[in-house]
Coordinates of C-alpha atoms and ligand atoms in Angstrom, one line a residue:
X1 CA -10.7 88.5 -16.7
X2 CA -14.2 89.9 -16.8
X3 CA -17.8 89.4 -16.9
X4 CA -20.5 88.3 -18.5
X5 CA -24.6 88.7 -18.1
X6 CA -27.4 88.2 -20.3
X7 CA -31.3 87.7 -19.8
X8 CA -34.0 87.2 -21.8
X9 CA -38.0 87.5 -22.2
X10 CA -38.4 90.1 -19.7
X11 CA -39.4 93.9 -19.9
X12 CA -37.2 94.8 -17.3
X13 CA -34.0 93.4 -19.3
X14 CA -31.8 96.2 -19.0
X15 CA -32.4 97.0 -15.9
X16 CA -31.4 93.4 -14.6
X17 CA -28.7 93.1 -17.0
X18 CA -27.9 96.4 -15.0
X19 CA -27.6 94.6 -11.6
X20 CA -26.4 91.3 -13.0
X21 CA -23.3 93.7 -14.1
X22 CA -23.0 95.5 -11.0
X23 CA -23.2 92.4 -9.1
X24 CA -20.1 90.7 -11.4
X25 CA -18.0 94.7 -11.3
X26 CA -15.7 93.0 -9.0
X27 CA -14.5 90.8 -12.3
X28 CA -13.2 93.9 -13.7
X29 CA -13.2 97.7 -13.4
X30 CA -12.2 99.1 -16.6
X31 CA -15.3 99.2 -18.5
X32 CA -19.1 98.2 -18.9
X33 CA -21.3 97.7 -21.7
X34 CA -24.9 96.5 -22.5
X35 CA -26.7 95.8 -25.7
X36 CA -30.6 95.2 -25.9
X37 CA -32.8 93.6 -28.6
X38 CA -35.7 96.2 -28.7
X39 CA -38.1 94.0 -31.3
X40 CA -34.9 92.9 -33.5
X41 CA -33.4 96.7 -33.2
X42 CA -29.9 95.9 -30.7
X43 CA -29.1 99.3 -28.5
X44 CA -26.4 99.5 -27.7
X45 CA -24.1 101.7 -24.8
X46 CA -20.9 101.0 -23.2
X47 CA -18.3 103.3 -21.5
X48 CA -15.3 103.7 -19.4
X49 CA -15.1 103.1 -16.1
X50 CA -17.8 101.4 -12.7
X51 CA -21.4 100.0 -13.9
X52 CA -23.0 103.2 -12.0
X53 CA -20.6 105.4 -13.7
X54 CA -21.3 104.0 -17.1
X55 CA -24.8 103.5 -16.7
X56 CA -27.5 106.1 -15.2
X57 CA -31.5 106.0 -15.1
X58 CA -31.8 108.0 -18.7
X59 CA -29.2 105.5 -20.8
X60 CA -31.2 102.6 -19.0
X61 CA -34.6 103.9 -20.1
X62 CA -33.4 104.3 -23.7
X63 CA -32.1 100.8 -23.3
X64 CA -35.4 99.4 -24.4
X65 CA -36.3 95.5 -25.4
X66 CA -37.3 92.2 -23.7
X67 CA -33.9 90.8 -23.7
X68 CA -30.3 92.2 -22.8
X69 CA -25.9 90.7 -22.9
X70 CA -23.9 92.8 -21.3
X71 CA -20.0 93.0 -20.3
X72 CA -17.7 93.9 -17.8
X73 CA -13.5 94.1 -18.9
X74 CA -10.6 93.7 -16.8
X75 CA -8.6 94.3 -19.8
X76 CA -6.3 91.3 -20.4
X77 CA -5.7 91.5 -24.5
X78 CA -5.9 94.9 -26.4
X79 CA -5.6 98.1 -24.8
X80 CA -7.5 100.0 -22.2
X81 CA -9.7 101.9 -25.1
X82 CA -13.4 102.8 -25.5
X83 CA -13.6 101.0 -28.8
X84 CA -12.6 97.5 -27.2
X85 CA -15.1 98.4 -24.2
X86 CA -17.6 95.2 -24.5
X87 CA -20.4 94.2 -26.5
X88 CA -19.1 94.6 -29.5
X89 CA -21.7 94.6 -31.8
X90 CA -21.0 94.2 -35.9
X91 CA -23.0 94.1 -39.4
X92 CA -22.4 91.6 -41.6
X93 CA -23.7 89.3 -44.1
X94 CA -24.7 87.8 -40.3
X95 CA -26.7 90.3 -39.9
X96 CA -26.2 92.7 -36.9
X97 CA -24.7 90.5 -33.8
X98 CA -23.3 91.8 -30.4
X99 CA -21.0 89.7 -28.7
X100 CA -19.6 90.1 -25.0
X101 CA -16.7 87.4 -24.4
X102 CA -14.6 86.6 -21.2
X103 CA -11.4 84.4 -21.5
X104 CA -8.4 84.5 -23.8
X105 CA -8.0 83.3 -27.3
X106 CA -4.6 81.9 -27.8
X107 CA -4.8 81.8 -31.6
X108 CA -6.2 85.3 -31.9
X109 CA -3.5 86.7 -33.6
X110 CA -2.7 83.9 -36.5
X111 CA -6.6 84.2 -36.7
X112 CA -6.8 87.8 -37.1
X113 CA -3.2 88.0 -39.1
X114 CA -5.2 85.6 -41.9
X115 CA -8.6 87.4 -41.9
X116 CA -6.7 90.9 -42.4
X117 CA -4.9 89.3 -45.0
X118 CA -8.6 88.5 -47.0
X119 CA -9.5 91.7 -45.7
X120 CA -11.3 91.4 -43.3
X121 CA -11.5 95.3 -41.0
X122 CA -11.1 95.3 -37.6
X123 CA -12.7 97.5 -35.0
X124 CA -11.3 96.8 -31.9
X125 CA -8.3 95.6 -30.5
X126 CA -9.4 92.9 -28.8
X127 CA -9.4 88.9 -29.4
X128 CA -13.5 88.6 -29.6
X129 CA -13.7 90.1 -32.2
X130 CA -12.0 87.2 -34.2
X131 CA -14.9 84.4 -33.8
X132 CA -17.7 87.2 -35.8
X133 CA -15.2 87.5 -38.5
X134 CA -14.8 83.9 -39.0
X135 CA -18.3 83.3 -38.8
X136 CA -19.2 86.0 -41.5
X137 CA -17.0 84.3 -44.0
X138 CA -18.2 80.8 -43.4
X139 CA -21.7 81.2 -42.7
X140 CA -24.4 78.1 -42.1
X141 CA -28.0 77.9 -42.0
X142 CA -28.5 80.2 -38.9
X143 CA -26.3 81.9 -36.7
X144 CA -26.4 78.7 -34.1
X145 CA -25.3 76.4 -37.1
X146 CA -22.7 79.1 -37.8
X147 CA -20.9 79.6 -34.5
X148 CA -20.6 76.0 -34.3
X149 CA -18.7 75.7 -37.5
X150 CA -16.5 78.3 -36.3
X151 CA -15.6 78.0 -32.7
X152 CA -14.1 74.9 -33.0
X153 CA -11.3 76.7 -34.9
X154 CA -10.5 79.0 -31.9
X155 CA -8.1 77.9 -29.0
X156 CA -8.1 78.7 -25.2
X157 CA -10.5 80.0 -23.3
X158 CA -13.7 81.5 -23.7
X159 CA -17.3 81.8 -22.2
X160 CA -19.4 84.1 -25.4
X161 CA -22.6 85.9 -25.1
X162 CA -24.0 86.8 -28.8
X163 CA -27.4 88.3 -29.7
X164 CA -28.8 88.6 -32.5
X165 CA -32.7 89.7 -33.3
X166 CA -34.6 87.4 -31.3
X167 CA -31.8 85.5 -30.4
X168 CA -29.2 84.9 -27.7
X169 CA -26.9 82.4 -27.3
X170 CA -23.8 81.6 -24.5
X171 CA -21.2 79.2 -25.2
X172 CA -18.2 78.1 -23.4
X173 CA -14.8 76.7 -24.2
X174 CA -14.2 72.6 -24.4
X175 CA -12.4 72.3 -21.7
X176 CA -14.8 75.1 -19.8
X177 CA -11.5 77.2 -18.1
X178 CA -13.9 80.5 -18.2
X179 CA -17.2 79.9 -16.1
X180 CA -20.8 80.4 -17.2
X181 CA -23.7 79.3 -15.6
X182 CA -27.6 79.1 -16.4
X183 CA -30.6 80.2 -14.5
X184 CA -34.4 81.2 -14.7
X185 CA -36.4 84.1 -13.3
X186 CA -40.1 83.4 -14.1
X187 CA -40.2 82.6 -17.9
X188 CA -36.6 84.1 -18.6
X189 CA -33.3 82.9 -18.8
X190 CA -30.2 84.3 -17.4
X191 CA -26.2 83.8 -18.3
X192 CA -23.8 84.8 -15.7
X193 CA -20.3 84.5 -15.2
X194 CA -21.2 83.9 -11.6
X195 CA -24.0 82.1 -9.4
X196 CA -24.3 85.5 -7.1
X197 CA -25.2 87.5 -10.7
X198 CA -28.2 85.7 -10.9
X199 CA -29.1 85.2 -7.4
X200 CA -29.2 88.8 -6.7
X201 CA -30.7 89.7 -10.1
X202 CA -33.7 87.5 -8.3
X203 CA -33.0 84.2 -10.5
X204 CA -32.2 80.7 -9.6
X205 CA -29.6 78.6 -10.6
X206 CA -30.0 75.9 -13.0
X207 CA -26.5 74.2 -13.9
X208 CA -22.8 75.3 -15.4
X209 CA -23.0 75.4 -19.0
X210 CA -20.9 72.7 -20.2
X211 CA -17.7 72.4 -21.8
X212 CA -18.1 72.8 -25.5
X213 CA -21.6 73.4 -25.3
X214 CA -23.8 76.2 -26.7
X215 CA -27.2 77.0 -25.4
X216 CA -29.6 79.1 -27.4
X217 CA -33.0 81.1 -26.1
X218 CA -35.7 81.9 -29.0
X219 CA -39.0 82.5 -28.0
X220 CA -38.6 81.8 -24.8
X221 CA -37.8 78.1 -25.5
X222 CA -34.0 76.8 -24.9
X223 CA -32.0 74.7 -27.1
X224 CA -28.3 72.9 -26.2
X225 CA -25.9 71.5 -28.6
X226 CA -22.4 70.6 -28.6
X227 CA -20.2 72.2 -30.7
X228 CA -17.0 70.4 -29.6
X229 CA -16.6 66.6 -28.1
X230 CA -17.2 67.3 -24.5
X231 CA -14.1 67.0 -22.4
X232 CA -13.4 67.2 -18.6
X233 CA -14.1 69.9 -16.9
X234 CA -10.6 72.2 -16.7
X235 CA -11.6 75.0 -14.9
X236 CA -9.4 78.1 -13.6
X237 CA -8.8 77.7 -10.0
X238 CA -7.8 80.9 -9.5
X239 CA -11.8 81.6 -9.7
X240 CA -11.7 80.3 -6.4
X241 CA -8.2 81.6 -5.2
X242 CA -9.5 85.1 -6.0
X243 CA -11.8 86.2 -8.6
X244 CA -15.0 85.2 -8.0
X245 CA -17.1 86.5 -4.8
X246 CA -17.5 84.5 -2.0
X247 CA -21.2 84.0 -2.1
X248 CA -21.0 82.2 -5.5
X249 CA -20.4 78.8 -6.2
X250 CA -17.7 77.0 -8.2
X251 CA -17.2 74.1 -9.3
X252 CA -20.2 72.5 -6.9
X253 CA -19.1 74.7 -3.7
X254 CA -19.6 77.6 -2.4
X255 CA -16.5 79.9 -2.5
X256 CA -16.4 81.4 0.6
X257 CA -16.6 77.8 2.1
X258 CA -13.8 76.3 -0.8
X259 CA -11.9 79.8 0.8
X260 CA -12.1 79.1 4.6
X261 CA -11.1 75.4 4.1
X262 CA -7.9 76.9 2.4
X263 CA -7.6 79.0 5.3
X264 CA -7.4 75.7 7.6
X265 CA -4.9 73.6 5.8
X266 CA -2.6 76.7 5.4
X267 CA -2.9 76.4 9.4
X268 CA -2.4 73.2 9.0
X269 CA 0.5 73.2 6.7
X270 CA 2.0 76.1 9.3
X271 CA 1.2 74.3 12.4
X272 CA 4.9 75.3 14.1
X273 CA 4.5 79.3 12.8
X274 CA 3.7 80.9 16.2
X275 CA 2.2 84.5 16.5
X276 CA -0.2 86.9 18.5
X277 CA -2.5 87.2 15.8
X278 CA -3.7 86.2 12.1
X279 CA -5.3 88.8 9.6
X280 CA -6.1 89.0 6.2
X281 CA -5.1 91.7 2.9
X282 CA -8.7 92.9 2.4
X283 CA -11.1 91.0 0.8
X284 CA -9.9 88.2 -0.5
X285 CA -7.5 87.1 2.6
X286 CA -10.0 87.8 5.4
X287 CA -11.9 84.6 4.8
X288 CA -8.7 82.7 4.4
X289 CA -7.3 84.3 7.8
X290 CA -10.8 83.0 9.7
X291 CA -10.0 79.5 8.3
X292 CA -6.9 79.5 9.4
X293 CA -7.6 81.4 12.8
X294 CA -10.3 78.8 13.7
X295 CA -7.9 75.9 12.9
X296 CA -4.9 76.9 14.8
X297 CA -6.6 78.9 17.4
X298 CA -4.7 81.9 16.4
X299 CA -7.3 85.0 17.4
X300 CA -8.3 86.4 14.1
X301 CA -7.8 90.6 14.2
X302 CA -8.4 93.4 11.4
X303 CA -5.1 94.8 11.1
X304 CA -6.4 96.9 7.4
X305 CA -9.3 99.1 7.0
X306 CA -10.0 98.8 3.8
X307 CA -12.0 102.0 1.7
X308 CA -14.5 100.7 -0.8
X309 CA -15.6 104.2 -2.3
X310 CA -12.0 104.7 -4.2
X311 CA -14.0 104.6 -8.0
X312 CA -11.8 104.9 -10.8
X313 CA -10.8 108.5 -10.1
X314 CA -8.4 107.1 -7.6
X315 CA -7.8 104.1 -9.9
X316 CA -5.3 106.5 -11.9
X317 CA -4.6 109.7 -9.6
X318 CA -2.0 112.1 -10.7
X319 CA 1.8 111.7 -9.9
X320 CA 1.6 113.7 -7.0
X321 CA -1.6 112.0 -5.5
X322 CA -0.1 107.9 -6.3
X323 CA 2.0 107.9 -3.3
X324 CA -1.8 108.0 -1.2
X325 CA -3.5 105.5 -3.1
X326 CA -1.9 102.7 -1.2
X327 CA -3.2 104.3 2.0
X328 CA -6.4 105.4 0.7
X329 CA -7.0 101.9 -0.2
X330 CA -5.7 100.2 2.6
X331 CA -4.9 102.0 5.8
X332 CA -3.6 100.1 9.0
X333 CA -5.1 99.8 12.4
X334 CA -1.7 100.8 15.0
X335 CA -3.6 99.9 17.9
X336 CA -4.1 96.0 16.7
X337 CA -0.7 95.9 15.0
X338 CA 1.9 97.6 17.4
X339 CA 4.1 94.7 19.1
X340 CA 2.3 92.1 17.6
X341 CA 3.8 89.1 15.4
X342 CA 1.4 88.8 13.0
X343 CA 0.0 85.8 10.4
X344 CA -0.8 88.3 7.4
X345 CA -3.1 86.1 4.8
X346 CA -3.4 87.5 0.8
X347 CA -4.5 84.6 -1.6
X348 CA -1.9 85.5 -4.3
X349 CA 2.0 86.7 -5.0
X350 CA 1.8 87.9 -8.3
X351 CA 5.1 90.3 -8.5
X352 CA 5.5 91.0 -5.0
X353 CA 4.6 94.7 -5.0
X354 CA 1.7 94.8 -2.6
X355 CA 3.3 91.8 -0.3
X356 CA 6.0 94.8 -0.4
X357 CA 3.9 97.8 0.5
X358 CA 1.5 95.8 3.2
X359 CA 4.5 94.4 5.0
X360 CA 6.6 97.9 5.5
X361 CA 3.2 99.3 6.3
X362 CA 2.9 96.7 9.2
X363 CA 6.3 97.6 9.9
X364 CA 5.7 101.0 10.1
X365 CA 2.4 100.7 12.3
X366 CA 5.2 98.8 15.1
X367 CA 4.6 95.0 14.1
X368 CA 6.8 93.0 15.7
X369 CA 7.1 90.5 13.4
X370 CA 5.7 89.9 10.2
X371 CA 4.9 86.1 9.0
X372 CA 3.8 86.4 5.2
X373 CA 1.3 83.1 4.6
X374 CA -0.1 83.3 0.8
X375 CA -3.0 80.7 0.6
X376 CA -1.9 79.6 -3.0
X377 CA 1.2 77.7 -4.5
X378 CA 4.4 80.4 -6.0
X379 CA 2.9 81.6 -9.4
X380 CA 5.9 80.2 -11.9
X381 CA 3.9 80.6 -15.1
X382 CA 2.0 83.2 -17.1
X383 CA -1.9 82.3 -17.5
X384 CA -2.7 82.5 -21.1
X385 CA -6.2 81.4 -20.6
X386 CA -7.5 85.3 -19.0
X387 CA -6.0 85.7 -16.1
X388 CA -4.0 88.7 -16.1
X389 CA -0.6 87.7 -14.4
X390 CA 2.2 89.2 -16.2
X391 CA 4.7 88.0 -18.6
X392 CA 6.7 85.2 -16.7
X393 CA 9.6 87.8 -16.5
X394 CA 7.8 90.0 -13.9
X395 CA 6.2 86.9 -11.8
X396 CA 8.6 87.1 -9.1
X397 CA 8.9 83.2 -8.2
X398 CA 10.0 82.8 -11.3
X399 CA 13.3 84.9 -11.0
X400 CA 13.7 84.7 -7.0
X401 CA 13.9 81.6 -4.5
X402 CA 11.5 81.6 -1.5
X403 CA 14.0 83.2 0.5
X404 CA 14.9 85.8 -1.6
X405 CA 11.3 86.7 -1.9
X406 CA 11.1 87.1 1.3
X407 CA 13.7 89.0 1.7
X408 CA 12.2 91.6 -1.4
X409 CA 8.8 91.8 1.0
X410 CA 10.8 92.2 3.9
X411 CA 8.6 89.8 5.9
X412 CA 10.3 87.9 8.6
X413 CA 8.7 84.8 7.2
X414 CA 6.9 83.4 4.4
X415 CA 5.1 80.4 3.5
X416 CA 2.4 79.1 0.5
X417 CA 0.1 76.9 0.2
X418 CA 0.8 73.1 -1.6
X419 CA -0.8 72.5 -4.8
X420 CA -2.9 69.3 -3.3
X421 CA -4.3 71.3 -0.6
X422 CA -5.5 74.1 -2.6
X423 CA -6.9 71.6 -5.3
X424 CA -8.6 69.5 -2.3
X425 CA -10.4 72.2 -0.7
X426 CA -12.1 73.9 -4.3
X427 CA -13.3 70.3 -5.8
X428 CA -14.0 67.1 -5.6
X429 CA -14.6 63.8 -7.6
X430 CA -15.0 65.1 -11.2
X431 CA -14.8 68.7 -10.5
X432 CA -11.4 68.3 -9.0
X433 CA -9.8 68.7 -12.2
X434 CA -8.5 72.1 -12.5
X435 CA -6.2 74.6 -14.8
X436 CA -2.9 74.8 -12.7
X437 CA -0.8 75.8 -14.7
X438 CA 0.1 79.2 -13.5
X439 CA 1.6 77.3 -10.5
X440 CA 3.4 74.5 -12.6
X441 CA 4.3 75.7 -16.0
X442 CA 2.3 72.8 -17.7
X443 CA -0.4 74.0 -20.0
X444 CA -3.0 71.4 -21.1
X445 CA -2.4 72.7 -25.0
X446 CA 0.6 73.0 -27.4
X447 CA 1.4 77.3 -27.0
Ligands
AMP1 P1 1.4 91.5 -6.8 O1 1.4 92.9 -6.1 O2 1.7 91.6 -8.2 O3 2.1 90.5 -6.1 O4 -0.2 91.1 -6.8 C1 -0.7 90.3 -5.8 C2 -2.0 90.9 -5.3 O5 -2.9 91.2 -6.4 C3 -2.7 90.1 -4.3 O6 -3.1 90.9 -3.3 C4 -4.0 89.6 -5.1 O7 -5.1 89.7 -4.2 C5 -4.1 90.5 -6.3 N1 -4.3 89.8 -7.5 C6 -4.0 88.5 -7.8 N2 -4.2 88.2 -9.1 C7 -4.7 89.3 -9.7 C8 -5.2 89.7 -11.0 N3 -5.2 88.8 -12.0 N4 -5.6 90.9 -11.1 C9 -5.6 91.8 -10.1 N5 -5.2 91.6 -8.9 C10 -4.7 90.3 -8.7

């Protein structure tokens, strides 16, 4: 998972690309990049670690140029390294082109095994690279005519940013599993991974790109083609169960509502769970727990304080300090907690590990009773689409029952969410169609 921002036709273009970033560093923490097009000469900087850490007020100034792609990576594919920090940008018989890319390639590594084979050099790790070394060895009249010869012959998921002089262009998978959406500020276009990107970068929203489609902006003027028959919409839901922020909008509605709607059919679902209170794992399960407090009647209480400041230098503290990060993170309020049974809210189980440590911290803090509610169905599958759950070995619902999950926790109860009511509170009519298949094990392509 990660994200994407570009903008065009403005001389402010890093600097926006700089809070369209910051805006999407939720999407991933591991590294940032920008590249600008400074008259046809792309700048480039990108570095380990938080938008504000990477980027400061000299590297922005000598990010000069009228238009600017930049990334975000939660690394999913390749290792945590500098040289597979995003945009990548490569020389070629393409000329010089940057590309920042969010999603998953499935075929990557038949792709890259048979370009190595020809030759072809490698400088990161990563699966984006893959689509620039096609395109450099089957080039067409222009770089748009050339991308759409080539990403037909990649699978899964994707939403790209490239630049090139004078040039930038987004495209997103056929069956559009990665999001990407359009907007304007003044004469300029923006790409974002996420409505909120643009809104706080001062744009509005014009549409989704569309499955198999690839926009281009030269000149200020935009272009659409299609590089792939257009399919239905398949989108990730887990954009909605967790990744994006509440303020944006998905799949035609607003997250945070899609989120609080959740909330109320898991009360719904739970009507004859009793308890004093109902809270949420900060962020993500606070709006779920209002949803569900408002439907049941259940008052909703913080039970976690949750500390926004720990930056990557607690991300990785040393062995002696690890045992702190849990509390640093997330440390509980004993007044609220002590004697209660509580409805704790998180939007995912993924291995169990935090259920784990959140519920013998409640324990600890004198709960009474703890009643584990996880707005989502049991994750059975690995996502191979950019969604970093782990290799179906360490999903725990794989391996364990309900019960015995429960018991690993060591809540008193727990309970998820059905498939159809997390799928009728995030779309409807055509936009109901989602990617599931972390919950059921069926993928919508041959693996
Ligand atoms: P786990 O401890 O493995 O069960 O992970 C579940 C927790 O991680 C939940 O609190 C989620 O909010 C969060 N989560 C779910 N999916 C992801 C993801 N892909 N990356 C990081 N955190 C996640």
């Amino acid at each position: 998972m990660c994200g994407i921002f570009g903008i065009t036709g403005t001389k402010d273009a890093a600097k926006l690309a700089y809070v369209g970033l910051f805006t999407l560093q939720h999407r991933g923490q591991e590294s940032a990049g920008l590249v600008t097009d400074d008259g046809g000469t792309l700048r480039h900087h990108a570095g380990m670690g938080l938008v504000n850490e990477v980027f400061d007020n000299a590297v922005l100034a000598g990010l000069t140029g009228r238009s600017a792609i930049g990334h975000i990576r939660y690394s999913t594919t390749g290792s945590s390294h500098i040289k597979n920090a995003q945009p990548l940008v490569l020389n070629s018989c393409l000329g010089v082109v940057a590309v920042a890319h969010n999603g998953n390639l499935t075929n990557a590594d038949a792709l890259k095994a048979k370009l190595q084979k020809d030759g072809a050099i490698f400088q990161s790790s990563s699966d984006s690279e893959v689509i620039l070394h096609l395109s450099a060895r089957c080039p067409g009249r222009g770089l748009e005519d050339t991308l759409a010869k080539n990403l037909p012959k990649l699978a899964g998921a994707y939403a790209f940013l490239f630049m090139a002089p004078g040039l930038v262009i987004g495209a997103r998978d056929p069956h559009g599993y990665r999001p990407l959406v359009l907007g304007r500020l003044g004469k300029s276009y923006l790409l974002a991974s996420e409505t909120c990107a643009i809104e706080v970068a001062g744009g509005k929203v014009l549409r989704e790109v569309e499955p198999g489609e690839m926009v281009s902006i030269a000149g200020g003027k935009l272009r659409s083609r299609r590089f792939a028959k257009a399919k239905e919409f398949t989108r990730c839901i887990f954009e909605q169960v967790y990744f994006a922020r509440p303020d944006s909008v998905v799949a035609g509605r607003s997250v945070q509502t899609a989120r609080y709607e959740i909330g109320a059919l898991l009360a719904r679902e739970l009507k004859s769970v009793k308890a004093d209170i109902v809270s949420g794992v900060p962020d993500s399960g606070t709006v779920y727990a209002l949803g569900y407090s408002e439907e049941s009647w259940i008052p909703y209480q913080t039970v976690f304080m949750r500390n926004h400041y720990t930056g990557r230098s607690f991300i990785q503290p040393d062995q002696g300090l690890r045992e702190f990060t849990a509390r640093l993170k997330l440390a509980p309020i004993r007044d609220v907690i002590k004697g209660k049974t509580i409805i704790l809210i998180d939007d995912s189980l993924v291995r169990g590990t935090t259920s784990r440590k959140i519920v013998a911290s409640l324990k600890r803090s004198g709960a009474k009773k703890v009643i584990m509610a996880i707005a989502s169905p049991a994750i059975i599958s690995p996502c191979y689409f950019g969604i970093d759950t782990p290799n179906r070995k360490e999903l725990i619902a794989n391996k364990l029952s309900v019960e015995q999950i429960r018991r690993y926790i060591g809540a008193d109860e727990l309970h998820y969410l059905s498939l159809g009511s997390l799928v009728g509170a995030c779309g409807s009519g055509k936009d109901r169609n989602f990617c599931v298949s972390c919950f059921t094990g069926k993928y919508l392509e041959a693996l």
